[in-house]
């Protein structure tokens, strides 16, 4: 069955970086894109960007310059690195799968809580 | 890119039907037929309920239906059940090749 399994919770200080992983299984990894979506406590969903298996990326304007998404096809794993962390980056970060040109997210990871606190 | 506008909350009694909106602009909802809807229960990841405006993935109840007119998309839940109580988010692909979510609607079953 399709699974997206994310890395565990993180606690970081302001100004630091956080790197979250998303390991895919149960499908042909290279045939799908992976997106990242975050959700601050008690708030709504926010799209951050996406990456394809070839490493091509498309980031939301808000995060350009601060987010880097990378892919390791040998392990079917995608990474999301967010730098210059602020307290308002405290959120649950989700990865989600998209069939190219489908424009919807059919499977989601379990989420990773990243807390930014001094 | 501003979030799509959804009502903060909607409620209904078991068995009733409810409909709520998702309003965007001519650069997102009005520009494409790539509008999707997600259900999120507390502490859980979102779940795809509708894609491409009105299509249901396999396994999603036919009590869920959706449509779009101009810059506004709508989701209808028929025969409301206790398990439908959750947060619902719309999402649209945009003319800038990005994605934008709605502000979210909390559905309460009375």
mmCIF file of C-alpha atoms in Angstrom:
data_model
loop_
_atom_site.group_PDB
_atom_site.id
_atom_site.type_symbol
_atom_site.label_atom_id
_atom_site.label_comp_id
_atom_site.label_asym_id
_atom_site.label_seq_id
_atom_site.Cartn_x
_atom_site.Cartn_y
_atom_site.Cartn_z
ATOM 1 C CA UNK A 1 0.000 0.000 0.000
ATOM 2 C CA UNK A 2 1.087 3.575 -0.601
ATOM 3 C CA UNK A 3 2.904 5.046 2.377
ATOM 4 C CA UNK A 4 4.670 8.313 3.032
ATOM 5 C CA UNK A 5 6.583 8.068 6.305
ATOM 6 C CA UNK A 6 8.083 11.235 7.722
ATOM 7 C CA UNK A 7 10.900 11.787 10.188
ATOM 8 C CA UNK A 8 10.286 12.595 13.831
ATOM 9 C CA UNK A 9 9.597 15.786 15.709
ATOM 10 C CA UNK A 10 12.224 18.498 15.858
ATOM 11 C CA UNK A 11 12.991 21.367 18.233
ATOM 12 C CA UNK A 12 15.115 24.175 16.870
ATOM 13 C CA UNK A 13 16.294 27.591 17.980
ATOM 14 C CA UNK A 14 15.472 30.770 16.036
ATOM 15 C CA UNK A 15 17.857 31.272 13.149
ATOM 16 C CA UNK A 16 18.615 27.568 12.788
ATOM 17 C CA UNK A 17 17.518 25.190 10.017
ATOM 18 C CA UNK A 18 15.306 22.118 10.093
ATOM 19 C CA UNK A 19 15.386 19.198 7.662
ATOM 20 C CA UNK A 20 12.391 16.890 7.412
ATOM 21 C CA UNK A 21 12.380 13.667 5.412
ATOM 22 C CA UNK A 22 9.557 11.835 3.654
ATOM 23 C CA UNK A 23 10.170 8.209 2.623
ATOM 24 C CA UNK A 24 7.819 6.800 0.000
ATOM 25 C CA UNK A 25 6.863 3.180 -0.544
ATOM 26 C CA UNK A 26 4.190 1.100 -2.209
ATOM 27 C CA UNK A 27 4.280 2.806 -5.604
ATOM 28 C CA UNK A 28 6.669 3.764 -8.400
ATOM 29 C CA UNK A 29 8.408 6.711 -6.780
ATOM 30 C CA UNK A 30 9.618 8.357 -9.981
ATOM 31 C CA UNK A 31 6.118 8.652 -11.420
ATOM 32 C CA UNK A 32 4.874 11.128 -8.825
ATOM 33 C CA UNK A 33 5.704 14.545 -7.440
ATOM 34 C CA UNK A 34 6.034 15.249 -3.724
ATOM 35 C CA UNK A 35 4.634 18.431 -2.217
ATOM 36 C CA UNK A 36 5.169 19.981 1.204
ATOM 37 C CA UNK A 37 2.326 21.590 3.150
ATOM 38 C CA UNK A 38 2.515 23.045 6.632
ATOM 39 C CA UNK A 39 -0.015 23.815 9.347
ATOM 40 C CA UNK A 40 0.710 26.138 12.250
ATOM 41 C CA UNK A 41 -1.011 25.294 15.554
ATOM 42 C CA UNK A 42 -4.745 25.904 15.243
ATOM 43 C CA UNK A 43 -4.312 27.328 11.749
ATOM 44 C CA UNK A 44 -5.016 26.284 8.169
ATOM 45 C CA UNK A 45 -2.986 24.492 5.534
ATOM 46 C CA UNK A 46 -0.255 26.325 3.634
ATOM 47 C CA UNK A 47 1.398 25.053 0.434
ATOM 48 C CA UNK A 48 5.190 25.366 0.475
ATOM 49 C CA UNK A 49 6.327 23.825 -2.771
ATOM 50 C CA UNK A 50 7.029 20.634 -4.685
ATOM 51 C CA UNK A 51 9.776 18.494 -6.168
ATOM 52 C CA UNK A 52 9.847 15.874 -8.912
ATOM 53 C CA UNK A 53 12.014 12.787 -9.108
ATOM 54 C CA UNK A 54 14.470 14.604 -11.367
ATOM 55 C CA UNK A 55 15.048 17.251 -8.708
ATOM 56 C CA UNK A 56 13.013 19.967 -10.396
ATOM 57 C CA UNK A 57 11.366 22.250 -7.867
ATOM 58 C CA UNK A 58 8.644 24.870 -7.640
ATOM 59 C CA UNK A 59 8.479 26.855 -4.415
ATOM 60 C CA UNK A 60 5.755 29.138 -3.109
ATOM 61 C CA UNK A 61 6.919 32.769 -3.371
ATOM 62 C CA UNK A 62 6.695 33.146 0.409
ATOM 63 C CA UNK A 63 9.364 30.484 0.958
ATOM 64 C CA UNK A 64 11.730 31.130 -1.943
ATOM 65 C CA UNK A 65 15.229 31.739 -0.643
ATOM 66 C CA UNK A 66 14.503 29.935 2.613
ATOM 67 C CA UNK A 67 13.338 26.465 1.551
ATOM 68 C CA UNK A 68 15.268 23.762 -0.278
ATOM 69 C CA UNK A 69 13.693 20.496 -1.394
ATOM 70 C CA UNK A 70 15.876 17.606 -2.493
ATOM 71 C CA UNK A 71 15.297 14.024 -3.594
ATOM 72 C CA UNK A 72 17.187 10.762 -3.253
ATOM 73 C CA UNK A 73 15.716 8.334 -5.758
ATOM 74 C CA UNK A 74 17.924 5.484 -4.486
ATOM 75 C CA UNK A 75 15.951 5.499 -1.222
ATOM 76 C CA UNK A 76 12.684 7.032 -2.506
ATOM 77 C CA UNK A 77 13.100 9.836 -0.012
ATOM 78 C CA UNK A 78 12.393 13.542 -0.297
ATOM 79 C CA UNK A 79 13.841 16.157 2.040
ATOM 80 C CA UNK A 80 12.582 19.608 2.942
ATOM 81 C CA UNK A 81 15.081 22.028 4.499
ATOM 82 C CA UNK A 82 13.788 25.317 5.944
ATOM 83 C CA UNK A 83 16.381 27.837 7.094
ATOM 84 C CA UNK A 84 16.459 31.038 9.151
ATOM 85 C CA UNK A 85 13.733 29.681 11.373
ATOM 86 C CA UNK A 86 11.417 32.011 13.289
ATOM 87 C CA UNK A 87 8.892 31.254 15.981
ATOM 88 C CA UNK A 88 6.075 31.477 13.448
ATOM 89 C CA UNK A 89 7.608 28.557 11.550
ATOM 90 C CA UNK A 90 6.421 26.320 14.378
ATOM 91 C CA UNK A 91 4.081 23.964 12.566
ATOM 92 C CA UNK A 92 3.299 20.453 11.471
ATOM 93 C CA UNK A 93 4.957 19.821 8.127
ATOM 94 C CA UNK A 94 3.286 17.312 5.786
ATOM 95 C CA UNK A 95 4.501 15.727 2.584
ATOM 96 C CA UNK A 96 1.901 14.694 0.020
ATOM 97 C CA UNK A 97 1.906 12.919 -3.328
ATOM 98 C CA UNK A 98 0.682 14.228 -6.692
ATOM 99 C CA UNK A 99 0.356 12.445 -10.003
ATOM 100 C CA UNK A 100 1.943 14.841 -12.528
ATOM 101 C CA UNK A 101 -0.667 17.265 -13.865
ATOM 102 C CA UNK A 102 -3.236 15.789 -11.496
ATOM 103 C CA UNK A 103 -3.095 18.938 -9.355
ATOM 104 C CA UNK A 104 -4.344 17.206 -6.220
ATOM 105 C CA UNK A 105 -2.733 15.407 -3.295
ATOM 106 C CA UNK A 106 -3.952 11.841 -2.943
ATOM 107 C CA UNK A 107 -1.714 10.465 -0.172
ATOM 108 C CA UNK A 108 -0.217 12.324 2.761
ATOM 109 C CA UNK A 109 2.497 11.646 5.283
ATOM 110 C CA UNK A 110 1.690 11.531 8.978
ATOM 111 C CA UNK A 111 3.180 14.972 9.597
ATOM 112 C CA UNK A 112 6.261 16.190 11.457
ATOM 113 C CA UNK A 113 6.025 18.777 14.227
ATOM 114 C CA UNK A 114 8.802 21.330 14.106
ATOM 115 C CA UNK A 115 8.965 23.647 17.101
ATOM 116 C CA UNK A 116 11.030 26.821 16.989
ATOM 117 C CA UNK A 117 11.799 28.126 20.440
ATOM 118 C CA UNK A 118 14.650 29.848 22.215
ATOM 119 C CA UNK B 1 -1.105 34.698 -3.135
ATOM 120 C CA UNK B 2 -3.931 35.116 -0.652
ATOM 121 C CA UNK B 3 -5.743 32.146 0.817
ATOM 122 C CA UNK B 4 -9.077 31.219 -0.689
ATOM 123 C CA UNK B 5 -12.013 32.373 1.442
ATOM 124 C CA UNK B 6 -14.156 29.812 3.244
ATOM 125 C CA UNK B 7 -16.744 30.300 6.005
ATOM 126 C CA UNK B 8 -15.165 29.618 9.380
ATOM 127 C CA UNK B 9 -17.879 27.235 10.488
ATOM 128 C CA UNK B 10 -20.988 25.443 9.280
ATOM 129 C CA UNK B 11 -23.292 23.182 11.268
ATOM 130 C CA UNK B 12 -26.156 20.827 10.605
ATOM 131 C CA UNK B 13 -28.192 18.070 12.176
ATOM 132 C CA UNK B 14 -27.714 14.396 11.328
ATOM 133 C CA UNK B 15 -29.349 13.575 8.025
ATOM 134 C CA UNK B 16 -29.385 17.146 6.792
ATOM 135 C CA UNK B 17 -27.431 18.533 3.867
ATOM 136 C CA UNK B 18 -24.971 21.353 4.162
ATOM 137 C CA UNK B 19 -23.138 23.343 1.519
ATOM 138 C CA UNK B 20 -20.243 25.717 1.954
ATOM 139 C CA UNK B 21 -18.178 27.828 -0.358
ATOM 140 C CA UNK B 22 -14.605 28.477 -1.360
ATOM 141 C CA UNK B 23 -14.089 31.838 -3.042
ATOM 142 C CA UNK B 24 -11.002 32.753 -4.986
ATOM 143 C CA UNK B 25 -10.163 34.915 -7.955
ATOM 144 C CA UNK B 26 -9.824 34.732 -11.707
ATOM 145 C CA UNK B 27 -6.182 33.706 -11.127
ATOM 146 C CA UNK B 28 -6.988 30.541 -9.229
ATOM 147 C CA UNK B 29 -10.466 29.028 -8.790
ATOM 148 C CA UNK B 30 -11.844 30.929 -11.771
ATOM 149 C CA UNK B 31 -8.896 30.064 -14.001
ATOM 150 C CA UNK B 32 -8.710 26.288 -13.717
ATOM 151 C CA UNK B 33 -10.737 23.148 -13.123
ATOM 152 C CA UNK B 34 -8.126 21.921 -10.646
ATOM 153 C CA UNK B 35 -10.012 22.534 -7.419
ATOM 154 C CA UNK B 36 -9.788 19.875 -4.721
ATOM 155 C CA UNK B 37 -11.235 19.415 -1.249
ATOM 156 C CA UNK B 38 -9.670 17.831 1.848
ATOM 157 C CA UNK B 39 -11.157 16.593 5.112
ATOM 158 C CA UNK B 40 -9.073 16.803 8.268
ATOM 159 C CA UNK B 41 -9.994 15.268 11.603
ATOM 160 C CA UNK B 42 -8.219 16.584 14.717
ATOM 161 C CA UNK B 43 -4.666 15.358 14.968
ATOM 162 C CA UNK B 44 -4.815 13.626 11.584
ATOM 163 C CA UNK B 45 -3.398 14.304 8.145
ATOM 164 C CA UNK B 46 -5.748 15.722 5.508
ATOM 165 C CA UNK B 47 -7.670 13.300 3.306
ATOM 166 C CA UNK B 48 -8.561 13.916 -0.337
ATOM 167 C CA UNK B 49 -12.356 14.059 -0.813
ATOM 168 C CA UNK B 50 -12.818 15.737 -4.210
ATOM 169 C CA UNK B 51 -10.496 16.499 -7.120
ATOM 170 C CA UNK B 52 -10.886 18.379 -10.402
ATOM 171 C CA UNK B 53 -13.883 20.327 -9.055
ATOM 172 C CA UNK B 54 -16.333 17.450 -8.715
ATOM 173 C CA UNK B 55 -14.642 14.050 -8.914
ATOM 174 C CA UNK B 56 -14.597 11.654 -5.969
ATOM 175 C CA UNK B 57 -11.647 9.325 -5.409
ATOM 176 C CA UNK B 58 -12.397 5.668 -4.964
ATOM 177 C CA UNK B 59 -13.620 4.989 -1.441
ATOM 178 C CA UNK B 60 -15.077 8.426 -0.745
ATOM 179 C CA UNK B 61 -18.780 8.390 0.061
ATOM 180 C CA UNK B 62 -21.164 9.654 -2.617
ATOM 181 C CA UNK B 63 -22.688 11.849 0.091
ATOM 182 C CA UNK B 64 -19.891 14.255 -0.813
ATOM 183 C CA UNK B 65 -20.362 16.316 -3.954
ATOM 184 C CA UNK B 66 -18.900 19.541 -5.274
ATOM 185 C CA UNK B 67 -19.211 22.093 -8.027
ATOM 186 C CA UNK B 68 -17.799 25.393 -9.248
ATOM 187 C CA UNK B 69 -19.237 28.569 -10.695
ATOM 188 C CA UNK B 70 -16.949 31.394 -11.685
ATOM 189 C CA UNK B 71 -14.513 32.152 -8.874
ATOM 190 C CA UNK B 72 -16.422 30.132 -6.268
ATOM 191 C CA UNK B 73 -16.324 26.405 -5.602
ATOM 192 C CA UNK B 74 -18.739 24.628 -3.279
ATOM 193 C CA UNK B 75 -18.791 21.382 -1.310
ATOM 194 C CA UNK B 76 -22.037 19.678 -0.309
ATOM 195 C CA UNK B 77 -22.351 16.968 2.309
ATOM 196 C CA UNK B 78 -25.667 15.125 2.107
ATOM 197 C CA UNK B 79 -27.122 12.928 4.823
ATOM 198 C CA UNK B 80 -24.818 14.469 7.416
ATOM 199 C CA UNK B 81 -23.285 11.939 9.808
ATOM 200 C CA UNK B 82 -21.359 12.323 13.045
ATOM 201 C CA UNK B 83 -18.177 11.133 11.330
ATOM 202 C CA UNK B 84 -18.369 14.092 8.946
ATOM 203 C CA UNK B 85 -17.506 16.458 11.780
ATOM 204 C CA UNK B 86 -14.076 17.761 10.773
ATOM 205 C CA UNK B 87 -12.271 20.660 9.141
ATOM 206 C CA UNK B 88 -12.542 20.995 5.383
ATOM 207 C CA UNK B 89 -10.103 22.799 3.107
ATOM 208 C CA UNK B 90 -10.371 23.652 -0.553
ATOM 209 C CA UNK B 91 -7.303 23.940 -2.749
ATOM 210 C CA UNK B 92 -6.719 25.375 -6.188
ATOM 211 C CA UNK B 93 -3.953 25.311 -8.730
ATOM 212 C CA UNK B 94 -3.173 28.860 -9.851
ATOM 213 C CA UNK B 95 -2.220 30.645 -13.049
ATOM 214 C CA UNK B 96 1.271 31.084 -11.542
ATOM 215 C CA UNK B 97 1.676 27.290 -11.355
ATOM 216 C CA UNK B 98 1.465 27.336 -7.575
ATOM 217 C CA UNK B 99 -1.204 26.065 -5.207
ATOM 218 C CA UNK B 100 -3.339 27.882 -2.661
ATOM 219 C CA UNK B 101 -5.487 26.482 0.136
ATOM 220 C CA UNK B 102 -8.672 27.869 1.550
ATOM 221 C CA UNK B 103 -8.949 29.252 5.068
ATOM 222 C CA UNK B 104 -10.796 26.154 6.217
ATOM 223 C CA UNK B 105 -14.345 25.398 7.376
ATOM 224 C CA UNK B 106 -15.166 23.614 10.623
ATOM 225 C CA UNK B 107 -18.187 21.371 10.171
ATOM 226 C CA UNK B 108 -20.147 20.610 13.331
ATOM 227 C CA UNK B 109 -22.814 17.923 13.515
ATOM 228 C CA UNK B 110 -25.404 19.056 16.044
#
